mmCIF file of C-alpha atoms in Angstrom:
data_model
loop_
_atom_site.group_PDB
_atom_site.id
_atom_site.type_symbol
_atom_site.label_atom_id
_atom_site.label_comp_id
_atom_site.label_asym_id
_atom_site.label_seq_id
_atom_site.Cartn_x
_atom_site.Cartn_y
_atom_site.Cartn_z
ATOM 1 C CA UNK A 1081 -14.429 2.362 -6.740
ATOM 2 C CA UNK A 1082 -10.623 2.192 -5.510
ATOM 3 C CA UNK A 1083 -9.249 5.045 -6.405
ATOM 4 C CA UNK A 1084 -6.730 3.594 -8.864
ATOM 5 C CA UNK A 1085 -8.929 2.351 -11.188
ATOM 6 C CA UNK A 1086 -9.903 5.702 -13.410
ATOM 7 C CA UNK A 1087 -11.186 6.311 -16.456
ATOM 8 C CA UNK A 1088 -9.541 7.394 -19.839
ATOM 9 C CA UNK A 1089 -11.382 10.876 -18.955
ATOM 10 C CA UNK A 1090 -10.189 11.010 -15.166
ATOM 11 C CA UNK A 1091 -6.894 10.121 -16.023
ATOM 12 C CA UNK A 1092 -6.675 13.441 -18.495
ATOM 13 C CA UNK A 1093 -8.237 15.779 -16.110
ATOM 14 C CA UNK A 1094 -5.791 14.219 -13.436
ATOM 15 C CA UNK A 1095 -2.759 15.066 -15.660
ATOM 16 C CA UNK A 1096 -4.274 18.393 -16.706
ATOM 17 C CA UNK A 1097 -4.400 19.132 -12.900
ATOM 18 C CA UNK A 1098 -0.489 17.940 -12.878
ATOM 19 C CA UNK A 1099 0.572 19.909 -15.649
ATOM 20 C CA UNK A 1100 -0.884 23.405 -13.950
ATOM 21 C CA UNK A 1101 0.795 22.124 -11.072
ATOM 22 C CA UNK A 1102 4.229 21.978 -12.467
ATOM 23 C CA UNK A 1103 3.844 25.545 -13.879
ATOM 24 C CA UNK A 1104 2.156 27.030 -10.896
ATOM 25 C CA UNK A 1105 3.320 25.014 -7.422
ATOM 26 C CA UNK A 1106 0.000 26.689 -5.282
ATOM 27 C CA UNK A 1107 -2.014 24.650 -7.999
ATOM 28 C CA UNK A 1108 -0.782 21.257 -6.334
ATOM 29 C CA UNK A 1109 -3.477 22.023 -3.383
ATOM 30 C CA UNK A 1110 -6.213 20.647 -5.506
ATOM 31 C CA UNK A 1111 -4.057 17.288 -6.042
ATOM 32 C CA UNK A 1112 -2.720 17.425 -2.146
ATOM 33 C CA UNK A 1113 -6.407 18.170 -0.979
ATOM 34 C CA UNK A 1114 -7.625 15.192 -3.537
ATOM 35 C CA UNK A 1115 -5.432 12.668 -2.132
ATOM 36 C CA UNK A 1116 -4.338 13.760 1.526
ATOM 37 C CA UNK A 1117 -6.852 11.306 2.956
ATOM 38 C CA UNK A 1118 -6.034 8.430 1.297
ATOM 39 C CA UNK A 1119 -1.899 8.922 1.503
ATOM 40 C CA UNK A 1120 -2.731 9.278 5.719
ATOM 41 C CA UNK A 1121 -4.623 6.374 5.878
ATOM 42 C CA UNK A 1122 -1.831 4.448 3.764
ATOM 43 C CA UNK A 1123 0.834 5.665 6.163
ATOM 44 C CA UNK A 1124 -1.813 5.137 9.317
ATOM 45 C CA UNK A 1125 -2.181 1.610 8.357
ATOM 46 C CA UNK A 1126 1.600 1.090 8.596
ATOM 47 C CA UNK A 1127 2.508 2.828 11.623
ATOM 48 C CA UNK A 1128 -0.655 3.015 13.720
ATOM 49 C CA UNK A 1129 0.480 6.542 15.298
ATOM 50 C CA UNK A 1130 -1.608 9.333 14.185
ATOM 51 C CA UNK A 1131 1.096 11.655 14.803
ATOM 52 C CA UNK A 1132 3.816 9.613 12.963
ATOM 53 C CA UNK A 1133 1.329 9.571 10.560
ATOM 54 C CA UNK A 1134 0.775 13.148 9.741
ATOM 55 C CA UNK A 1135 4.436 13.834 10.357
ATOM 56 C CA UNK A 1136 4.955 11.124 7.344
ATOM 57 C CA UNK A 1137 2.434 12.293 5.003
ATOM 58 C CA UNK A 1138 3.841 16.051 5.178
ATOM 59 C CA UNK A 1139 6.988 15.320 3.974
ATOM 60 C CA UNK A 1140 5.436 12.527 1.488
ATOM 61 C CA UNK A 1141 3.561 16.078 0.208
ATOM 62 C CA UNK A 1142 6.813 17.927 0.497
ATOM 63 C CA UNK A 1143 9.054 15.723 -1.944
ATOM 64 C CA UNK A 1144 6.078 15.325 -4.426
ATOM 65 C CA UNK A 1145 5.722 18.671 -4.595
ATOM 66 C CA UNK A 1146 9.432 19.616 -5.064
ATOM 67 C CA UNK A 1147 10.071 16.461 -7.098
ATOM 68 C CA UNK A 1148 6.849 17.422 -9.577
ATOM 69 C CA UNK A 1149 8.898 18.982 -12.273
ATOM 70 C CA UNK A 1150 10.143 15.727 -12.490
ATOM 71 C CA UNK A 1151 7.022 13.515 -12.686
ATOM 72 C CA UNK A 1152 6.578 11.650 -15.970
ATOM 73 C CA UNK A 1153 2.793 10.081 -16.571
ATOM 74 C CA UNK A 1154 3.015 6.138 -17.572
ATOM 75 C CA UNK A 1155 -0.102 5.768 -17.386
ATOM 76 C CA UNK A 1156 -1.113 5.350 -13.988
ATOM 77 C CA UNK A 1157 -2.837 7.379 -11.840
ATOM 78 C CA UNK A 1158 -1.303 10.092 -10.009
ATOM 79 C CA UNK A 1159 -1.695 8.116 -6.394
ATOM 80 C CA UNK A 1160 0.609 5.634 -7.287
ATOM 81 C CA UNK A 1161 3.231 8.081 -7.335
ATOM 82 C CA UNK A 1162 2.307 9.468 -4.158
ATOM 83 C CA UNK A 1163 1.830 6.010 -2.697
ATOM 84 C CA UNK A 1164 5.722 5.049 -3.315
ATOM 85 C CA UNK A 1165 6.596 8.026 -1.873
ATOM 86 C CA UNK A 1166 5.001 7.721 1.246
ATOM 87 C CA UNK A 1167 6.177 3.890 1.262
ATOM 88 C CA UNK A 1168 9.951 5.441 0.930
ATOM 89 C CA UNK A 1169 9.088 7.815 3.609
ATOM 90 C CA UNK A 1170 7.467 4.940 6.249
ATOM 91 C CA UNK A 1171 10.640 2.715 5.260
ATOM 92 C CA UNK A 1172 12.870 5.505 6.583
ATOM 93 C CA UNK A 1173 11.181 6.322 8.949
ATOM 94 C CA UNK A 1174 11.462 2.607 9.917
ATOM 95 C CA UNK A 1175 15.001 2.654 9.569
ATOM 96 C CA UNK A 1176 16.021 5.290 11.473
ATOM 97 C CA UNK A 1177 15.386 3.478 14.989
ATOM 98 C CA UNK A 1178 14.310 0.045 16.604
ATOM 99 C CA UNK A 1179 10.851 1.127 15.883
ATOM 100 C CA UNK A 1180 8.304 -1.727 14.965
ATOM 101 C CA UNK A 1181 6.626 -2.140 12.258
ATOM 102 C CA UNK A 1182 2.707 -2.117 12.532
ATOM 103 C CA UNK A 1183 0.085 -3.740 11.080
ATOM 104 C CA UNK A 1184 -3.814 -2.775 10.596
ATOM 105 C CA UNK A 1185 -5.657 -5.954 10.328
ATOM 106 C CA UNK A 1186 -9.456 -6.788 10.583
ATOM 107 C CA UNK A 1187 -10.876 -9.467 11.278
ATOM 108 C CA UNK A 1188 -12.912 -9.458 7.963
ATOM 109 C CA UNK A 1189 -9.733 -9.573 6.404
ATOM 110 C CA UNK A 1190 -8.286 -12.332 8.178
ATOM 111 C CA UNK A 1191 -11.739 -14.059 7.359
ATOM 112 C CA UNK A 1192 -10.865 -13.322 3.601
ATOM 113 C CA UNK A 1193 -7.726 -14.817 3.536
ATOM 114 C CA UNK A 1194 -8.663 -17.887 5.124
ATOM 115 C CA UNK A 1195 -11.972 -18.448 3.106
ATOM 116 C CA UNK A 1196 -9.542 -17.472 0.151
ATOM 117 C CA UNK A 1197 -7.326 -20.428 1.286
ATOM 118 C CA UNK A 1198 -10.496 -22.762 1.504
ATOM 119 C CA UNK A 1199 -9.993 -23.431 4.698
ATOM 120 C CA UNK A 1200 -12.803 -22.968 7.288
ATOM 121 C CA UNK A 1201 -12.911 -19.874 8.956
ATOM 122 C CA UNK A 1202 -12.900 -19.750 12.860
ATOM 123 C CA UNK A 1203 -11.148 -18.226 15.824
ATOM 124 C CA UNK A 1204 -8.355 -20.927 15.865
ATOM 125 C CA UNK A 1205 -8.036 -20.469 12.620
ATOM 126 C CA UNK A 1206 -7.369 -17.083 12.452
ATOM 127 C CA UNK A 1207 -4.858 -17.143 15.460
ATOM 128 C CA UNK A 1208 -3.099 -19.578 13.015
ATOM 129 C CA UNK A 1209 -3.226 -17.193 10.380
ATOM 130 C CA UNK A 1210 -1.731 -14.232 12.403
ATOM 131 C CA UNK A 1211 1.036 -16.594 13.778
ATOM 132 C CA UNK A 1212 1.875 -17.169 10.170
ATOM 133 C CA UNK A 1213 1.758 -13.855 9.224
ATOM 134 C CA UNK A 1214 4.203 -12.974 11.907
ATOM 135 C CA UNK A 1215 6.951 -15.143 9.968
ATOM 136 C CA UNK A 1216 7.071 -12.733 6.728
ATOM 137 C CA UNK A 1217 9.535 -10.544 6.051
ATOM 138 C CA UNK A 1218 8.038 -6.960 6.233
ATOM 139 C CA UNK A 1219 8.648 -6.779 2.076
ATOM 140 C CA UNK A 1220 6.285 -9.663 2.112
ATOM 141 C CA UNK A 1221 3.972 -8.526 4.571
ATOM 142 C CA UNK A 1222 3.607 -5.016 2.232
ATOM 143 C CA UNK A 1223 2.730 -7.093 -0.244
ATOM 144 C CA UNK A 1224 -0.197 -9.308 1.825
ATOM 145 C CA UNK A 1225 -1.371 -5.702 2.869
ATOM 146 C CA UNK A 1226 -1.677 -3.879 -0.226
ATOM 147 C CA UNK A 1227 -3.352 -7.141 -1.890
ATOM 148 C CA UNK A 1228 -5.483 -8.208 0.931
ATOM 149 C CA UNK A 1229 -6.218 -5.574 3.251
ATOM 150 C CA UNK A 1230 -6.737 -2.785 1.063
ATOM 151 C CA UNK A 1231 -7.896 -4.642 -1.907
ATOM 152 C CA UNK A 1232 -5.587 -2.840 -4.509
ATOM 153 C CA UNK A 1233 -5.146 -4.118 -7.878
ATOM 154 C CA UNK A 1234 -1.534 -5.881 -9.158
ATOM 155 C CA UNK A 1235 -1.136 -2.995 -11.405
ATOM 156 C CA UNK A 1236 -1.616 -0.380 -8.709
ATOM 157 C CA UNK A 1237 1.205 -2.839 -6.139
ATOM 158 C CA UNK A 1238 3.416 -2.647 -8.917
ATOM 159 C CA UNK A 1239 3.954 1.065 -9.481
ATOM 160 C CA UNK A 1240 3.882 1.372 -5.790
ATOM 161 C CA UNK A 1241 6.587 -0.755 -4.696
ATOM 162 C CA UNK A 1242 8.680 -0.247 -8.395
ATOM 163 C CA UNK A 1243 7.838 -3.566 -10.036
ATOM 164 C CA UNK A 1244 5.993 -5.131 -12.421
ATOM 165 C CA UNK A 1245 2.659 -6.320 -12.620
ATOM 166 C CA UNK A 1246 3.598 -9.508 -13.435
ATOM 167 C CA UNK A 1247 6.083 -9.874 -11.069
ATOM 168 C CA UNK A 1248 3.703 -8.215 -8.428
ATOM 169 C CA UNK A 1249 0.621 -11.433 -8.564
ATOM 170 C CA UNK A 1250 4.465 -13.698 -8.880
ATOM 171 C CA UNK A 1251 5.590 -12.605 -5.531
ATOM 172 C CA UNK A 1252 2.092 -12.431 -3.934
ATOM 173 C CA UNK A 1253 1.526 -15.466 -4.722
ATOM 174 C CA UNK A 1254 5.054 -17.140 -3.493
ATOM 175 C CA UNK A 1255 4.132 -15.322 -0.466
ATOM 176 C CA UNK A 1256 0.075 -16.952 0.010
ATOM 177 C CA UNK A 1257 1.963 -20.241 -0.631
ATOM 178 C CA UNK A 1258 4.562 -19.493 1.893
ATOM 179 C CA UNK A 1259 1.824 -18.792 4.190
ATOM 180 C CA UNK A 1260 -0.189 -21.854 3.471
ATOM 181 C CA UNK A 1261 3.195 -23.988 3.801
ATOM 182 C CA UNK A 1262 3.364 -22.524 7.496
ATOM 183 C CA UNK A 1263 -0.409 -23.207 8.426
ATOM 184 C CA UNK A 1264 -0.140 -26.480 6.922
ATOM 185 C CA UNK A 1265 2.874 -27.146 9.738
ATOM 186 C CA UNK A 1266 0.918 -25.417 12.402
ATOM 187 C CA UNK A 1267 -2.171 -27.753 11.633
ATOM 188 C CA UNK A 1268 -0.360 -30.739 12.016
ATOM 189 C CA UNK A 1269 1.289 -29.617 15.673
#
């Protein structure tokens, strides 16, 4: 089960868990230790250093924790929060240099896009595929990755990058026909 997708009773104990937090700040281990892994993979997966990583997800940790007293629940689970942190922090991060931007892909997800696309699924195919995916913006490209690569619902991209859901399948969707536009023109080269 991805871990947005909670339960009426696991969102309450999640808040309960906030709300100690906020009163006591060395009850936010339980949430850090809860969601550490997840947050480093997030982070991993867009900046392939391990060291980047962990610098990244310590400060992601840092503002939450400082900036709890301020979190409101809507509803959501507490991740999503976290999540848009740690996309602020790899943004910055991003900005403050020439650095580029990575990307964790798999070739099973490549193979789900394609298959998605209806289009058969082979090695020239999927060098198609990446070529096209080189062409997005990296706004877009967050939103192929969070959709595609680690399977997240619309609801959870939306509180993550400050949207709504709506808009969130809207612009995924602009961007998978963007992407078919461009394989389309590589086909016929």
């Amino acid at each position: 089960m991805n871990s947005y997708h909670k339960t009426g009773e696991q969102l309450r104990e999640e808040l309960k868990l906030i709300q100690e937090a906020k009163k006591d700040p060395a009850r936010f281990a339980v949430l850090y230790d809860h969601y550490y892994k997840p947050v480093y993979v997030f982070v991993f997966r867009r900046c392939g250093d391990e060291d980047v990583a962990g610098d990244i997800v310590s400060a992601t940790f840092l503002k939450a924790l400082l900036a709890l007293p301020k979190y409101e629940f809507k509803g959501v689970p507490f991740s999503a929060w976290l999540f848009r942190i740690a996309l602020n922090e790899v943004n910055m991060f991003y900005r403050q240099g020439e650095k580029q931007r990575h990307v964790s892909l798999e070739q099973t997800d490549l193979s789900a896009m394609i298959t998605e696309s209806g289009a058969q699924d082979d090695e020239e195919r999927r060098q198609e595929l990446l070529k096209a995916l080189s062409i997005l913006k990296p706004e877009e490209m967050m939103m192929i990755e969070l959709r595609f690569f680690e399977k997240r619902a619309f609801a959870e991209i939306a509180a993550i990058v400050g949207m709504t859901e709506n808009n969130a399948k809207v612009k995924t969707y602009r961007i998978l026909d963007k992407l078919k536009t461009e394989l389309m023109k590589t086909s016929l080269r």
